[in-house]
Coordinates of C-alpha atoms in Angstrom, one line a residue:
V1 CA -23.2 23.9 -91.6
D2 CA -21.1 21.7 -93.8
A3 CA -18.2 22.2 -91.6
L4 CA -20.2 21.5 -88.3
Y5 CA -22.0 18.5 -90.0
M6 CA -18.7 16.8 -91.0
S7 CA -17.4 17.5 -87.3
C8 CA -20.2 15.9 -85.8
I9 CA -20.3 12.8 -88.0
T10 CA -16.4 12.4 -87.8
V11 CA -15.8 12.7 -84.2
T12 CA -18.8 10.4 -83.3
S13 CA -17.5 7.7 -85.7
V14 CA -20.7 7.7 -87.8
G15 CA -19.1 8.7 -90.8
Y16 CA -21.4 8.9 -93.5
G17 CA -19.0 9.7 -96.1
D18 CA -20.9 12.2 -98.0
K19 CA -18.6 15.2 -96.8
R20 CA -14.9 14.7 -96.9
P21 CA -11.7 16.9 -97.5
Q22 CA -11.3 17.6 -101.3
T23 CA -7.6 18.9 -101.2
R24 CA -4.5 17.7 -100.2
S25 CA -3.8 20.2 -97.6
G26 CA -7.4 19.6 -96.2
K27 CA -6.6 16.0 -95.8
I28 CA -3.5 16.5 -93.9
F29 CA -5.1 18.8 -91.5
A30 CA -8.2 16.2 -91.3
M31 CA -5.7 13.3 -90.0
F32 CA -4.5 15.2 -87.0
W33 CA -8.0 16.6 -86.5
I34 CA -9.9 13.5 -86.7
L35 CA -7.7 12.0 -84.2
L36 CA -7.7 14.8 -81.6
G37 CA -11.4 15.4 -82.1
T38 CA -12.3 11.8 -81.4
F39 CA -10.1 11.7 -78.4
L40 CA -11.3 14.9 -76.9
V41 CA -15.0 13.3 -77.2
A42 CA -14.4 10.2 -76.1
K43 CA -12.7 11.7 -72.9
A44 CA -15.5 13.9 -72.4
I45 CA -17.8 11.0 -72.7
G46 CA -15.7 8.7 -70.4
G47 CA -15.4 11.6 -67.9
Y48 CA -19.3 12.0 -67.6
L49 CA -19.8 8.1 -67.1
E50 CA -17.1 8.1 -64.4
Y51 CA -18.6 11.0 -62.7
H52 CA -22.1 9.4 -62.7
S53 CA -20.5 6.1 -61.6
T54 CA -18.6 7.8 -58.6
M55 CA -21.8 9.8 -57.5
K56 CA -23.9 6.4 -57.5
Q57 CA -21.1 4.5 -55.6
H58 CA -20.9 7.5 -53.2
E59 CA -24.7 7.4 -52.6
I60 CA -24.6 3.6 -52.0
R61 CA -21.7 3.7 -49.7
S62 CA -23.5 6.6 -47.6
R63 CA -26.4 4.4 -47.5
I64 CA -24.5 1.4 -46.3
L65 CA -23.1 3.4 -43.6
A66 CA -26.4 5.0 -42.3
K67 CA -27.8 1.9 -42.2
P68 CA -28.3 0.4 -38.6
L69 CA -26.2 -2.7 -37.8
T70 CA -27.9 -5.7 -37.0
I71 CA -26.7 -8.9 -35.4
I72 CA -26.3 -11.0 -38.4
E73 CA -23.8 -8.2 -39.9
I74 CA -21.8 -8.4 -36.8
E75 CA -21.5 -12.2 -36.9
Q76 CA -20.7 -11.7 -40.7
A77 CA -17.9 -9.2 -39.8
D78 CA -16.4 -11.7 -37.5
I79 CA -14.0 -13.1 -40.0
D80 CA -12.2 -15.7 -37.6
D81 CA -15.4 -17.0 -35.7
S82 CA -14.0 -15.9 -32.6
R83 CA -17.1 -14.5 -31.1
S84 CA -15.4 -11.2 -30.7
L85 CA -15.0 -8.4 -33.3
S86 CA -11.8 -6.4 -33.5
E87 CA -11.7 -3.0 -35.5
A88 CA -9.8 -4.3 -38.3
E89 CA -12.4 -6.9 -38.9
F90 CA -15.3 -4.3 -38.9
V91 CA -13.1 -2.3 -41.1
L92 CA -12.8 -4.9 -43.6
Y93 CA -16.2 -6.1 -43.6
K94 CA -17.7 -2.4 -44.3
L95 CA -15.2 -2.0 -47.1
Q96 CA -16.4 -5.1 -48.9
A97 CA -19.9 -4.3 -48.4
M98 CA -19.6 -0.7 -49.9
G99 CA -17.5 -2.2 -52.9
I100 CA -14.3 -0.9 -52.1
L101 CA -12.5 -4.2 -51.6
S102 CA -13.5 -7.9 -52.5
G103 CA -13.2 -10.8 -50.7
A104 CA -10.8 -12.3 -53.0
D105 CA -8.7 -9.1 -52.7
V106 CA -8.5 -9.6 -48.9
E107 CA -7.8 -13.2 -48.8
K108 CA -4.8 -12.4 -51.1
V109 CA -3.4 -9.8 -49.2
N110 CA -4.0 -11.8 -45.9
R111 CA -2.0 -14.8 -47.3
K112 CA 0.9 -12.7 -48.4
F113 CA 0.7 -11.1 -44.7
H114 CA 1.1 -14.7 -43.4
R115 CA 3.4 -15.8 -45.8
E116 CA 6.4 -13.2 -46.1
L117 CA 5.9 -11.6 -42.7
N118 CA 5.8 -14.6 -40.4
P119 CA 3.5 -12.9 -37.6
G120 CA 3.6 -14.2 -34.1
E121 CA 0.9 -15.8 -32.0
D122 CA -0.7 -12.3 -31.7
G123 CA -1.0 -11.9 -35.1
E124 CA 1.3 -8.9 -35.2
V125 CA 4.9 -8.5 -37.0
Q126 CA 8.0 -7.0 -35.3
I127 CA 9.6 -4.5 -37.6
P128 CA 13.5 -5.5 -37.9
T129 CA 15.9 -2.9 -37.3
K130 CA 17.9 -1.5 -40.2
E131 CA 21.2 -3.3 -38.9
H132 CA 19.7 -6.8 -38.7
V133 CA 18.4 -6.6 -42.2
D134 CA 21.7 -5.2 -43.6
Q135 CA 23.4 -8.0 -41.8
C136 CA 21.2 -10.6 -43.5
F137 CA 21.8 -9.2 -47.0
K138 CA 25.5 -8.9 -46.1
D139 CA 25.1 -12.8 -45.4
G140 CA 23.8 -13.1 -48.5
Q141 CA 20.2 -13.9 -47.5
D142 CA 16.8 -12.3 -48.9
F143 CA 14.4 -9.8 -47.2
N144 CA 12.0 -13.0 -46.2
F145 CA 14.8 -14.8 -44.4
A146 CA 15.5 -11.2 -42.5
M147 CA 12.0 -10.9 -41.3
K148 CA 11.6 -14.8 -40.1
S149 CA 14.8 -14.6 -38.4
Y150 CA 13.9 -11.3 -36.6
Q151 CA 10.5 -12.4 -35.6
D152 CA 12.1 -15.7 -34.1
K153 CA 14.5 -13.7 -32.5
V154 CA 11.9 -11.6 -30.8
K155 CA 10.0 -14.8 -29.6
E156 CA 12.9 -16.1 -27.9
E157 CA 13.8 -12.8 -26.4
E158 CA 10.0 -12.6 -25.2
K159 CA 9.9 -16.4 -23.9
E160 CA 13.2 -15.5 -21.8
K161 CA 11.5 -12.3 -20.3
K162 CA 8.8 -14.5 -19.5
E163 CA 10.7 -17.1 -17.7
N164 CA 12.5 -14.7 -16.0
E165 CA 9.6 -12.9 -14.6
R166 CA 8.1 -16.1 -13.6
K167 CA 11.2 -17.0 -11.7
E168 CA 11.1 -13.5 -10.0
V169 CA 7.5 -13.9 -8.9
A170 CA 8.6 -17.6 -7.7
K171 CA 11.5 -16.4 -5.7
S172 CA 9.2 -13.6 -4.1
N173 CA 6.3 -16.1 -3.2
L174 CA 8.6 -18.3 -1.9
S175 CA 10.7 -15.7 0.4
K176 CA 7.2 -14.1 1.5
R177 CA 6.2 -17.5 2.9
K178 CA 9.5 -18.3 4.5
L179 CA 9.7 -15.0 6.0
G180 CA 6.1 -15.3 7.2
L181 CA 7.3 -18.5 9.1
Y182 CA 10.2 -16.3 10.5
A183 CA 7.8 -13.7 11.4
G184 CA 5.4 -16.0 12.9
A185 CA 8.2 -17.6 15.3
L186 CA 9.3 -14.3 16.2
N187 CA 5.8 -13.3 17.1
K188 CA 5.4 -16.6 19.3
I189 CA 8.9 -15.5 20.9
K190 CA 7.3 -12.0 22.0
R191 CA 4.3 -13.8 23.0
T192 CA 6.3 -15.9 25.4
I193 CA 8.3 -12.9 26.7
N194 CA 4.9 -11.2 27.5
E195 CA 3.8 -14.1 29.6
C196 CA 7.2 -14.0 31.6
P197 CA 7.3 -10.6 33.1
E198 CA 10.3 -11.7 35.4
N199 CA 12.8 -12.7 32.5
K200 CA 15.5 -10.6 32.4
L201 CA 15.6 -10.5 28.4
K202 CA 12.2 -9.1 28.6
S203 CA 13.2 -5.3 28.2
T204 CA 15.6 -6.2 25.4
L205 CA 13.8 -8.2 23.1
D206 CA 10.6 -6.0 23.5
D207 CA 12.4 -3.3 22.2
L208 CA 13.8 -5.7 19.3
L209 CA 10.3 -7.1 18.5
E210 CA 8.4 -3.5 19.1
N211 CA 8.8 -2.8 15.4
D212 CA 6.1 -4.2 13.0
D213 CA 8.8 -4.1 10.0
I214 CA 11.1 -6.4 11.9
V215 CA 10.6 -8.9 8.7
C216 CA 12.2 -6.3 6.3
D217 CA 15.5 -6.7 8.6
L218 CA 15.8 -10.3 8.3
P219 CA 18.5 -11.8 6.0
E220 CA 17.8 -12.6 2.7
V221 CA 16.0 -16.0 1.8
E222 CA 17.9 -18.5 -0.1
N223 CA 15.9 -20.6 -2.5
D224 CA 17.1 -23.7 -4.4
D225 CA 16.3 -24.3 -7.9
D226 CA 14.2 -27.2 -7.2
E227 CA 12.1 -24.8 -5.2
I228 CA 11.6 -22.1 -7.7
E229 CA 10.8 -24.8 -10.4
Q230 CA 8.0 -26.1 -8.6
E231 CA 6.8 -22.8 -7.7
I232 CA 6.9 -21.9 -11.5
Q233 CA 4.8 -24.8 -12.3
E234 CA 2.1 -23.8 -9.5
I235 CA 2.0 -20.3 -11.0
I236 CA 1.5 -21.8 -14.6
F237 CA -1.2 -24.1 -13.3
V238 CA -3.2 -21.4 -11.5
Q239 CA -2.9 -19.1 -14.5
A240 CA -4.0 -21.7 -16.7
K241 CA -7.0 -22.8 -14.5
S242 CA -7.8 -19.0 -14.4
K243 CA -8.1 -18.8 -17.9
L244 CA -10.1 -21.8 -18.5
K245 CA -12.4 -20.5 -15.9
D246 CA -12.8 -17.2 -17.8
I247 CA -13.4 -19.2 -21.1
Q248 CA -16.2 -21.5 -19.6
D249 CA -17.6 -18.3 -17.9
S250 CA -17.8 -16.6 -21.5
Q251 CA -19.1 -19.6 -23.0
G252 CA -21.9 -20.1 -20.5
G253 CA -19.8 -23.5 -19.0
S254 CA -20.6 -25.0 -15.9
S255 CA -18.5 -25.5 -12.8
S256 CA -18.6 -29.2 -13.6
A257 CA -17.0 -28.9 -16.9
I258 CA -14.2 -26.6 -15.3
D259 CA -13.8 -29.6 -12.9
R260 CA -13.5 -32.2 -15.6
T261 CA -10.7 -30.4 -17.3
N262 CA -8.5 -29.7 -14.3
T263 CA -6.6 -32.9 -14.7
S264 CA -5.6 -32.1 -17.9
V265 CA -4.8 -28.5 -17.2
Q266 CA -2.4 -29.7 -14.5
N267 CA -0.8 -31.9 -16.8
A268 CA -0.2 -29.5 -19.2
A269 CA 1.2 -26.9 -16.7
A270 CA 3.6 -29.6 -15.5
S271 CA 5.0 -30.2 -18.8
L272 CA 6.0 -26.5 -19.5

């Protein structure tokens, strides 16, 4: 009974002092036993409290996930106030609501992402190749420079690719219009021949113009740089106007609001 009593008051750090080791060997044993016993009891109590806290958090999180969504929650989850909710925004909102992440933590991570990774306009980061990073390190640059320089390189490549695509579309549009004029001229010749049944060239030209795909056999149409540039500006203007109309429609804008901005859109397109 005395041994059990001394164990209880010792490992619980009560320590009345009425029971203590009397011999030298007993004191030496008690030094190790007290430390080990107190540690094990504290660990057991901590484990119980942690288990109880974990179960409580699990219950709260389950209740939050099971709760039906409301329009207020959806608006709160829209972090960038864009009136559109992405999967990432919804996940972050729910993690904060469940207490797994704090708003301060998200803000710190967000700042680190933009400061060190230099994302593009779409918010994404292109992962640099190992060769690019190794070359930057070889030139005495750090990792941040390697990331930024690679993002700039990708942006330039995308810009060049977009310009080439617009140029090809412009060439195609110009060629189609010119070939359409040629086809119209040929059809006019054909109608003229049909109206002149005595013409000696009728049979030969009828055979030539009988094929509906005659335009495909015409020589390649040449377009000068000024024509291509003008067509590109027209394409940019049409795309900008279409995008503006989509934005106005999504925000409940009227057609008059679109008309008032046509001039500014045209000026912006002409400057590109």
